[in-house]
Coordinates of C-alpha atoms and ligand atoms in Angstrom, one line a residue:
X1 CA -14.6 1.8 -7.0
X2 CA -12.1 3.0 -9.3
X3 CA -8.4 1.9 -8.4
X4 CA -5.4 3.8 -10.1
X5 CA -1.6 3.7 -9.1
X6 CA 0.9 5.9 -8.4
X7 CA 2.5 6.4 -12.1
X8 CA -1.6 6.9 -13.3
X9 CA -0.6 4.2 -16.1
X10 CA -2.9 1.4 -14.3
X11 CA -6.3 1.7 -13.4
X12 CA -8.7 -0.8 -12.6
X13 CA -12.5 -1.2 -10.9
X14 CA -12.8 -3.3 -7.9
X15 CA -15.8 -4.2 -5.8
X16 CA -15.0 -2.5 -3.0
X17 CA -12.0 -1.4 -0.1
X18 CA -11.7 -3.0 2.9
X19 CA -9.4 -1.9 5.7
X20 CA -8.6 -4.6 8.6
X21 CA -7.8 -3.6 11.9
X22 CA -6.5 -7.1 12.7
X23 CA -5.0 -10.1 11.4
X24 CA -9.0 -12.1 12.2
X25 CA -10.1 -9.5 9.9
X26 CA -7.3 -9.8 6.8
X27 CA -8.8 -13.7 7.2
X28 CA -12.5 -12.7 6.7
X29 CA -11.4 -10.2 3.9
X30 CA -10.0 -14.0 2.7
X31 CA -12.8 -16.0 2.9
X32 CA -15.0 -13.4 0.8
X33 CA -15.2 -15.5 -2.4
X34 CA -13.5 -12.2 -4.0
X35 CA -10.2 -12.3 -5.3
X36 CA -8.3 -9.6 -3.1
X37 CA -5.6 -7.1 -4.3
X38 CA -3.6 -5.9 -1.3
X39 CA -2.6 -2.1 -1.3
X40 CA -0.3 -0.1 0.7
X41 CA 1.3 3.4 0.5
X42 CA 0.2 2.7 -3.7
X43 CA 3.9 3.9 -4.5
X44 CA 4.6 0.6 -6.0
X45 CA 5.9 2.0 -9.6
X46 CA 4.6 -1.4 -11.8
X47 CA 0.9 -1.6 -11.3
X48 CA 1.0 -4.6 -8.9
X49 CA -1.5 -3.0 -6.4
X50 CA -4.4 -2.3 -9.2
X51 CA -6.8 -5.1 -9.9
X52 CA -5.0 -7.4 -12.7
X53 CA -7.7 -9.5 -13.5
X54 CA -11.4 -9.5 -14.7
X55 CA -12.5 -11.6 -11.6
X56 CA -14.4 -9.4 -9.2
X57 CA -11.5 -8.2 -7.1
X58 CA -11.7 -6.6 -3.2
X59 CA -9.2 -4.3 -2.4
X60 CA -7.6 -5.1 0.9
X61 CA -6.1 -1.8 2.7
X62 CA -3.2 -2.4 5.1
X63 CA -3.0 1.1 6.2
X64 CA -4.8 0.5 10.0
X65 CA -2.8 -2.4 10.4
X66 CA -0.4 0.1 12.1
X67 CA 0.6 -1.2 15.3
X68 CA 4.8 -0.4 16.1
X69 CA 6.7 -2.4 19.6
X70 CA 9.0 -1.0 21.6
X71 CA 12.6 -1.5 19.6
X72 CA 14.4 -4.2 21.8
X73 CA 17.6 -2.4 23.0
X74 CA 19.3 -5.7 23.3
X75 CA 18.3 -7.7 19.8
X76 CA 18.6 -4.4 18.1
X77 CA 14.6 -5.2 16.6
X78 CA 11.5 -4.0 16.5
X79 CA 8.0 -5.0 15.7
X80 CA 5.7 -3.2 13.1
X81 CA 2.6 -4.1 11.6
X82 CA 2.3 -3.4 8.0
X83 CA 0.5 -0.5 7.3
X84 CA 3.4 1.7 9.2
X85 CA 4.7 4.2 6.8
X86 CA 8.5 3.9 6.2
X87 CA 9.3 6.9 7.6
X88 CA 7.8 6.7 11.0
X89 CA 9.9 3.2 11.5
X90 CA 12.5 5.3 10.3
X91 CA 11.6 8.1 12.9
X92 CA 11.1 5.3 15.4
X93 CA 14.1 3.2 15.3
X94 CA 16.2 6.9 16.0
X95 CA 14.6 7.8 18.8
X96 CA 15.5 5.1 20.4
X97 CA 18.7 5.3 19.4
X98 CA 18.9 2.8 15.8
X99 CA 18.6 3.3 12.7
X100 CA 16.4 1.7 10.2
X101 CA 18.7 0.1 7.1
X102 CA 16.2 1.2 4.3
X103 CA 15.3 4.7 2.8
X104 CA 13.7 5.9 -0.1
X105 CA 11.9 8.8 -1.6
X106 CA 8.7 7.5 -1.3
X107 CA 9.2 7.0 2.5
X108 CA 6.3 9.4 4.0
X109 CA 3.5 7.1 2.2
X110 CA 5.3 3.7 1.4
X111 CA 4.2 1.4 3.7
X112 CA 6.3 -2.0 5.6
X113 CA 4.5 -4.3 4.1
X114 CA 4.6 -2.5 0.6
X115 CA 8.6 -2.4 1.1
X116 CA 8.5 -6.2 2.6
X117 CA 5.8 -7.3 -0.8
X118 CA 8.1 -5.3 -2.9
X119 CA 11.7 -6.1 -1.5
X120 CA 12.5 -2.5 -1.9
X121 CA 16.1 -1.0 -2.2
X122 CA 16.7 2.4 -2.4
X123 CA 19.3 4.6 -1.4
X124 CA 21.2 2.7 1.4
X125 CA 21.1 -1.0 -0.4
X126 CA 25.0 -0.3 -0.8
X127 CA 25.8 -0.1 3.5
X128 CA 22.5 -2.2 4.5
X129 CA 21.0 -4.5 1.6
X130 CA 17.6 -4.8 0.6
X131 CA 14.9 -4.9 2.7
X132 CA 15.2 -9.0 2.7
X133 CA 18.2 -7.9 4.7
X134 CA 16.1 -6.3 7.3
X135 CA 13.8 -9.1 8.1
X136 CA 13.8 -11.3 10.7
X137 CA 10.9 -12.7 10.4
X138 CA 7.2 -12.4 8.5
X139 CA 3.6 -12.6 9.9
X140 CA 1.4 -13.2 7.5
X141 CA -2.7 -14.4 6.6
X142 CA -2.2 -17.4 3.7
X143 CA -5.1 -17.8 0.7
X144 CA -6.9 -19.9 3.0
X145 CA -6.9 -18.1 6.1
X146 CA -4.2 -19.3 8.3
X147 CA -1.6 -17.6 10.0
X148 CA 2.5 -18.2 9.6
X149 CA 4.1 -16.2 12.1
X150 CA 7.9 -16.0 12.0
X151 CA 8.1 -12.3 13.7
X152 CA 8.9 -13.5 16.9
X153 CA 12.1 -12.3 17.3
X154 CA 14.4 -15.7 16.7
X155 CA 17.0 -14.2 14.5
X156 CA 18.7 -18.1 14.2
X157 CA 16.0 -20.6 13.7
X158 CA 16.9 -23.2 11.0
X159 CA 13.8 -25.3 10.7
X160 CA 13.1 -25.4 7.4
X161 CA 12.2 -23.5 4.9
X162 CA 12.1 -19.8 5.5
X163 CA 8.7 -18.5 4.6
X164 CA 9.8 -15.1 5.8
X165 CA 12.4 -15.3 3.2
X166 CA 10.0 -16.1 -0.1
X167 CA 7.2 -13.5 1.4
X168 CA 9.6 -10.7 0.4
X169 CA 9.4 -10.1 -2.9
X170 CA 6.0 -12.0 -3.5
X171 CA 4.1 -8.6 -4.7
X172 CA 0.9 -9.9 -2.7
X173 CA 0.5 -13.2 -4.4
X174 CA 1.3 -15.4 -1.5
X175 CA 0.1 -14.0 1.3
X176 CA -0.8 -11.0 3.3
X177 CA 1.5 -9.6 5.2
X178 CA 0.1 -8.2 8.4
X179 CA 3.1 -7.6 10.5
X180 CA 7.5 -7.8 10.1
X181 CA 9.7 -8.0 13.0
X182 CA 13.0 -6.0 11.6
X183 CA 16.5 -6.0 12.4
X184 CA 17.5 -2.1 12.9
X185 CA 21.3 -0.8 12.7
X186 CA 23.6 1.4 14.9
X187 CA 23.3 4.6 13.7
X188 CA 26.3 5.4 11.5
X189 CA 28.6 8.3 12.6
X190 CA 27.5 12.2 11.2
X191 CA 27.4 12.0 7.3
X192 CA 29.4 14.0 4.4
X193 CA 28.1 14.2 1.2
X194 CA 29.7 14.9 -1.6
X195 CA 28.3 15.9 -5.4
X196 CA 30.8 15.3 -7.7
X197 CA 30.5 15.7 -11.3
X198 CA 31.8 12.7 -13.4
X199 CA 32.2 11.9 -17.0
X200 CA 30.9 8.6 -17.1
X201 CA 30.0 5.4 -14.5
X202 CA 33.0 3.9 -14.7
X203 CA 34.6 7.3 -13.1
X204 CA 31.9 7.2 -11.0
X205 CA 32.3 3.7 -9.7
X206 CA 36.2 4.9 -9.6
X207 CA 35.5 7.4 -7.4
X208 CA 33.4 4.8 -4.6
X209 CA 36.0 2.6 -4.8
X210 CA 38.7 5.5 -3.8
X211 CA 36.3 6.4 -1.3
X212 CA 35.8 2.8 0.2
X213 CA 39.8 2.1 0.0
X214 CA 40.1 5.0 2.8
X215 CA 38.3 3.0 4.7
X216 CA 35.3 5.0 5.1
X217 CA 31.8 3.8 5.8
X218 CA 29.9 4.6 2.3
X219 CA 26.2 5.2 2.7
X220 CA 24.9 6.0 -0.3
X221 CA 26.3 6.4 -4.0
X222 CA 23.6 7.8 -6.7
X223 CA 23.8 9.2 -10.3
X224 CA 21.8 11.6 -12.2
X225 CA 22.6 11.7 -16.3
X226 CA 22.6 15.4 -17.9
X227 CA 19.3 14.4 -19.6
X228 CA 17.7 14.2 -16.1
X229 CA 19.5 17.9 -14.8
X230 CA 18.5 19.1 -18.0
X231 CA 15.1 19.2 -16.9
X232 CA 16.0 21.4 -14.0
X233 CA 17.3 23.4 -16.4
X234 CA 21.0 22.6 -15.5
X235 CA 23.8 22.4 -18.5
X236 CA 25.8 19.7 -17.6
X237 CA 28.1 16.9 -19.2
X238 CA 28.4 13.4 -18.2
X239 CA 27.1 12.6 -14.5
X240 CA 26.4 14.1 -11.4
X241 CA 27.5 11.6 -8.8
X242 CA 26.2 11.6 -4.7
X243 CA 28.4 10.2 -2.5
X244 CA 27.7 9.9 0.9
X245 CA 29.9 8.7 3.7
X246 CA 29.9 8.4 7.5
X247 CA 33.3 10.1 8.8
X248 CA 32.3 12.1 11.2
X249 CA 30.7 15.0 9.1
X250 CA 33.4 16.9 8.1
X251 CA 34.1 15.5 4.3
X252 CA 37.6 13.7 5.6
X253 CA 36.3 10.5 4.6
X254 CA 35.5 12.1 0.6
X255 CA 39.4 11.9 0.4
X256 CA 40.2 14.4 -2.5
X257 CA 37.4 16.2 -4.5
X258 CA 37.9 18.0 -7.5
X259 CA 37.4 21.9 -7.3
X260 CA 33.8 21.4 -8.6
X261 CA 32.9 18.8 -6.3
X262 CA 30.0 20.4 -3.6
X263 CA 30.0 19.5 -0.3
X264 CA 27.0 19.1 2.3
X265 CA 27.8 18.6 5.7
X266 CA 25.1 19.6 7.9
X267 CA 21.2 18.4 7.7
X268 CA 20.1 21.0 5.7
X269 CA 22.7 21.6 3.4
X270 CA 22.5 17.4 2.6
X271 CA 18.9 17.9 2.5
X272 CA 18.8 20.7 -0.3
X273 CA 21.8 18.5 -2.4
X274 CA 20.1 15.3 -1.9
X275 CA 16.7 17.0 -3.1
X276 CA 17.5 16.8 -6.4
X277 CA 18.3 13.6 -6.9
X278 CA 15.3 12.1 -4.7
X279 CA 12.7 14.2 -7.1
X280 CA 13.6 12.3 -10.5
X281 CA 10.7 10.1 -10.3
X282 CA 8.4 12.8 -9.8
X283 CA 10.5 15.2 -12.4
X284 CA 10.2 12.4 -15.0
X285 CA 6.5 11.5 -14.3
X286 CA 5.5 15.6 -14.9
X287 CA 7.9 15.7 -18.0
X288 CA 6.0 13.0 -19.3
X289 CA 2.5 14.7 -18.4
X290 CA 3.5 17.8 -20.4
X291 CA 4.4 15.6 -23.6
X292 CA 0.8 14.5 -22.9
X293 CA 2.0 10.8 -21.9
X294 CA 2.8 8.7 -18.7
X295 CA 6.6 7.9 -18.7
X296 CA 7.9 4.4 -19.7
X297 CA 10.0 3.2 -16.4
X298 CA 12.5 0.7 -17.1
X299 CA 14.3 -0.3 -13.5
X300 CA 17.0 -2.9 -14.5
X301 CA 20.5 -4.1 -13.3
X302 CA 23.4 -4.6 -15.4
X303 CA 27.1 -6.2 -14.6
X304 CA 28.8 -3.1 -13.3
X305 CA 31.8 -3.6 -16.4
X306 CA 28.8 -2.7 -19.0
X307 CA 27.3 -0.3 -17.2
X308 CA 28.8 2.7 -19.7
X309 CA 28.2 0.5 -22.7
X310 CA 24.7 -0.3 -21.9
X311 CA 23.6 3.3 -21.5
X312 CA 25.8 4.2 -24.5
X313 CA 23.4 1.6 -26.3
X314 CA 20.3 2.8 -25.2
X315 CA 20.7 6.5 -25.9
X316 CA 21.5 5.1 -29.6
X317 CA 18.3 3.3 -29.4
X318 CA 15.9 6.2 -27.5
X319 CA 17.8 9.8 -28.4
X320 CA 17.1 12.4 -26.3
X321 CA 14.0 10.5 -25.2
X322 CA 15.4 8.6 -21.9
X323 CA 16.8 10.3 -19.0
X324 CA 18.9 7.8 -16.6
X325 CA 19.6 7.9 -12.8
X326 CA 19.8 5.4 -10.2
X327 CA 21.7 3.7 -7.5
X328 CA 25.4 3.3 -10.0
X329 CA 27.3 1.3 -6.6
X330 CA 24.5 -1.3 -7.0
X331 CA 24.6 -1.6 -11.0
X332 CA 20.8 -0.4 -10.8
X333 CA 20.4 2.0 -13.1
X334 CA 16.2 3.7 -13.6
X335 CA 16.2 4.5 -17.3
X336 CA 12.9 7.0 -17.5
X337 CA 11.4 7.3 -21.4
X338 CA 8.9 9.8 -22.6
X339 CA 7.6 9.3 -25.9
X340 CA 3.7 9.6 -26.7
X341 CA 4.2 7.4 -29.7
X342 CA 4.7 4.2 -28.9
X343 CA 6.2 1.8 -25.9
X344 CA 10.0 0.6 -25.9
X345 CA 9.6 -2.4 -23.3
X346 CA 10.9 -5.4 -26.2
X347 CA 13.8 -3.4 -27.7
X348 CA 15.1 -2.1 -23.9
X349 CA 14.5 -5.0 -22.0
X350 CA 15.9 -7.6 -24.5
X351 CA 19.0 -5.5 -24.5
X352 CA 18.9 -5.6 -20.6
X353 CA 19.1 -9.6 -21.5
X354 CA 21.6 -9.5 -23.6
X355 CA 23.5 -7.7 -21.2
X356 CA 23.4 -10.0 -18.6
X357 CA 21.2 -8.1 -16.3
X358 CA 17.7 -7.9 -15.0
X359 CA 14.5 -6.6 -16.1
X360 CA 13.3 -5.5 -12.7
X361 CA 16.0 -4.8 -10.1
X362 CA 14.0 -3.2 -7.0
X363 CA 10.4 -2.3 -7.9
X364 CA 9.6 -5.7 -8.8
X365 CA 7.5 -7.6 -11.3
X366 CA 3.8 -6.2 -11.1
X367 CA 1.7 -6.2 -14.1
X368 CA 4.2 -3.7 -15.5
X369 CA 7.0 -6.2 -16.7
X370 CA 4.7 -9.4 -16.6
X371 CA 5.3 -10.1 -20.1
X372 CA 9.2 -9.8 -19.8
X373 CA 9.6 -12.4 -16.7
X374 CA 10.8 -15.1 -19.1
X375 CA 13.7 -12.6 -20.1
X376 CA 16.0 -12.9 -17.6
X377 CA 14.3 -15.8 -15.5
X378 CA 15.0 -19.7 -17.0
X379 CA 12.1 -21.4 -17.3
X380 CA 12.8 -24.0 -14.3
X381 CA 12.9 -20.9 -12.3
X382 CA 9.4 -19.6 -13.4
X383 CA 8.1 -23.1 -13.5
X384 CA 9.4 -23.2 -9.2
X385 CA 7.6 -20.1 -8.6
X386 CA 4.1 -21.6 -10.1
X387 CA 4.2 -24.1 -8.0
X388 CA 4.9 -22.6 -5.3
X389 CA 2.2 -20.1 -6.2
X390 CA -0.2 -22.9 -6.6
X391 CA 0.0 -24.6 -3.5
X392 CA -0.2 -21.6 -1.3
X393 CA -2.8 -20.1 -3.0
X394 CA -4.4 -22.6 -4.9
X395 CA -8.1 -21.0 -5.5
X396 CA -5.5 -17.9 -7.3
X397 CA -7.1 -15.6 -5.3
X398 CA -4.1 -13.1 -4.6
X399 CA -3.3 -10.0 -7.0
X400 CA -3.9 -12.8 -9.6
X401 CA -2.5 -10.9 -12.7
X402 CA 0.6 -10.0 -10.6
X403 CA 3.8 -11.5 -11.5
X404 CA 2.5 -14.5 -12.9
X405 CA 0.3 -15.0 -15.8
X406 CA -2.7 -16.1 -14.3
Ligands
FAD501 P1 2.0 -0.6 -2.7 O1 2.3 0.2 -3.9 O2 0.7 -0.4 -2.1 O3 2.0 -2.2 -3.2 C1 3.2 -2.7 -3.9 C2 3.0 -4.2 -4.0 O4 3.1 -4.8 -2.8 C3 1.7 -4.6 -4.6 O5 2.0 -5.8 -5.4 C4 0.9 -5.0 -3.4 O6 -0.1 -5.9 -3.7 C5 1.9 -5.5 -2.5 N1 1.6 -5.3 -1.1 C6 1.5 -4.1 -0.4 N2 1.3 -4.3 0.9 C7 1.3 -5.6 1.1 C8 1.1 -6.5 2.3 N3 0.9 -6.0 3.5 N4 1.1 -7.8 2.1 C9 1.3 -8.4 0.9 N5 1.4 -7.6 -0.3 C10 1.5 -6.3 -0.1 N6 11.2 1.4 -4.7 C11 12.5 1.0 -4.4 O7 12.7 -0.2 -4.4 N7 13.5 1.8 -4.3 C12 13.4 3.2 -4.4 O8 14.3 3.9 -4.3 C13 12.1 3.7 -4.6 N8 11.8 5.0 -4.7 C14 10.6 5.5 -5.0 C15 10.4 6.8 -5.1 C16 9.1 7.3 -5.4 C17 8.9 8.8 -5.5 C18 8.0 6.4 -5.6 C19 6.6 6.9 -5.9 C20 8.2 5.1 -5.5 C21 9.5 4.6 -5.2 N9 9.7 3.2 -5.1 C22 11.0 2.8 -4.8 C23 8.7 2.2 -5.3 C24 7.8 2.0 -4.0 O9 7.9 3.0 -3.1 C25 8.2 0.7 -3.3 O10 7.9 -0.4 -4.2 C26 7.4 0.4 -2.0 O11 8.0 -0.8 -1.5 C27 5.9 0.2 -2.2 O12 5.3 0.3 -0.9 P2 3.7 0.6 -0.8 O13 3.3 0.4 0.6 O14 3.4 1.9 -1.4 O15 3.1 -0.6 -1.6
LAC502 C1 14.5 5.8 -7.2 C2 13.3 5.0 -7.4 C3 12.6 5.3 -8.6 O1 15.6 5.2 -7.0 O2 13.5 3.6 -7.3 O3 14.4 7.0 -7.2
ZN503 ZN1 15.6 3.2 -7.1

């Protein structure tokens, strides 16, 4: 069968899909002699879900591993088995009065343990964290079969090393993970949002930190560059900052807005603002199809002083070619380039070096930015993660390709 991602810039054949029902199951999927590339929702954005190797590869689908607990009114958790879409533990956790700390466009098909695999931010990392802030604890199906289950619910248990804690963010290639017991949140109080046009980042980053000084809870602080509005057909300089906060809903806790500045206030109204800037990664990915390419995604972090100077840099490198959004109160910026003649990964990510940043800051590694590990990880750190990639799966049967060279 023929395996593509998401973006439609990796495609691969594998052997065949298999779809467990149970964690017995993910162990005979295991034991198959294949190597095995997990898959969830497939909205992982750097190929790590797509067969990375020539080896004859299985494709294990976590999508009926969809069992959901009752959330615990007193521990504030709640059980889910991987293949639950992000949204229905999102629709979960608020009915029974929670909230779940993680949300991102991709939410209807992204799956928990694509988000666990992954690590994924999104838009709430600046009130909650990433999603390694969510987990309590991991159960997962090792290389050779066994079971490590730390979803039971302890959220203090010091005995040792925290296997939970090194499953998120492993892309696949330690373990399947079969099940996550997460920490949910009190619901914050009714949400303002505010779109407020700003000249650069460092006004934007002004503007949260004017926001948080009132005190107010901030949810949520996003830019969109010109270049990206442009596609919309919007004329716009500079920025168009989102800022959302929880006062209550009625734009108190914005403090003082310039006359430009739109408001949202009820569901609807935040829906239609916040549209926008949830539909870049699909904007960029058609842009790119008309040009008669797939765009180049570049998802790095930068030290929040050189934020304005590293995008300054890179429209001197790329021109009207890159369009730049992304999550400014986290230093996380998604630089999208479309250009059908030829791929900018050495001269953008060894400026992300040079900056002091990192070459994947939420969608991870994959096969995508496999070559540009050694950037802005030292070579004790990569030489820690083989190891720890060799003893837990020492036969390399998981996603090899993946964030390691095999
Ligand atoms: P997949 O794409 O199926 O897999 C991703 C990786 O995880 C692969 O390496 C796979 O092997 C591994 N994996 C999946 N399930 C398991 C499992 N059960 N056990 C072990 N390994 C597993 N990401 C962000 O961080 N922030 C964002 O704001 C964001 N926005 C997005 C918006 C859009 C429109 C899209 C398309 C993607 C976005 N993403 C974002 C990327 C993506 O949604 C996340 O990486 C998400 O976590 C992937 O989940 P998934 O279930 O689709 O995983
Ligand atoms: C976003 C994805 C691309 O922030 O991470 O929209
Ligand atoms: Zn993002």
């Amino acid at each position: 069968v023929e395996v593509r991602d998401w973006t439609g810039r990796f495609a691969a054949e594998a052997v065949g899909v298999v779809r467990p029902r149970s964690v017995a199951e993910v162990a005979q999927a295991l034991a198959s002699g294949y190597a095995v590339t997990t898959r969830g929702g497939n909205t992982g954005l750097v190929g790590g879900a797509v067969p990375a190797t020539s080896r004859p590869t299985l494709m294990l689908d976590t999508t009926l591993l969809t069992g959901m607990g009752p959330v615990d009114d007193r521990s504030g958790q709640v059980t889910v088995g991987a293949g639950v879409p992000l949204a229905q533990v999102q629709a979960h956790a608020e009915a029974a009065g929670w909230t779940y700390g993680i949300d991102l466009a991709a939410r209807d098909s992204a799956t928990i343990g694509g988000t666990v695999a992954t690590n994924a931010g999104g838009i709430r990392v600046v009130r909650y964290g990433m999603t390694r802030a969510q987990v309590v604890g991991v159960q997962a199906v090792l290389a050779d079969g066994s079971v490590v289950d730390e979803a039971r619910g302890l959220l203090k248990d010091n005995t040792g090393y925290s296997l939970s804690g090194l499953l998120c963010g492993s892309e696949g290639t330690l373990g399947v993970i079969t099940a996550v017991r997460l920490a949910l949140h009190r619901p914050p109080r009714a949400p303002s949002l505010g779109v407020v046009p700003v000249p650069s980042l460092d006004a934007a980053l002004d503007v949260v930190a004017a926001v948080r000084r009132t005190g107010a809870e901030l949810l949520a602080a996003e830019v969109v560059d010109a270049a990206s509005l442009a596609l919309l057909g919007e004329s716009v300089r500079g920025w168009r900052l989102f800022i959302e906060v929880a006062d209550g809903g009625a734009a108190e806790g914005l403090g003082a807005l310039p006359d430009d500045a739109e408001v949202g206030l009820d569901a609807a109204a935040r829906r239609r603002l916040w549209a926008v800037r949830e539909g870049m990664t699909e904007l960029w990915g058609r842009a790119a199809a008309q040009a008669g390419t797939v765009v180049q995604k570049y998802d790095v972090s930068v030290p929040m002083v050189g934020l304005d100077p590293f995008v300054a840099h890179m429209r001197g490198l790329l021109g009207d070619r890159v369009g730049v959004f992304g999550h400014v109160a986290d230093g996380n910026l998604h630089l999208e380039v479309v250009d059908p003649d030829r791929e900018w990964d050495e001269e953008v990510l060894t400026l992300v070096a040079r900056a002091g940043g990192s070459v994947s800051a939420e969608h991870g590694i994959g096969v995508a930015k496999r070559p540009w590990l050694g950037l802005t990880r030292s070579a004790a750190e990569i030489a820690a993660m083989r190891a720890i990639k060799a003893a837990l799966d020492p036969r390399g049967i998981l996603n090899p390709g993946v964030l390691l060279d095999p």
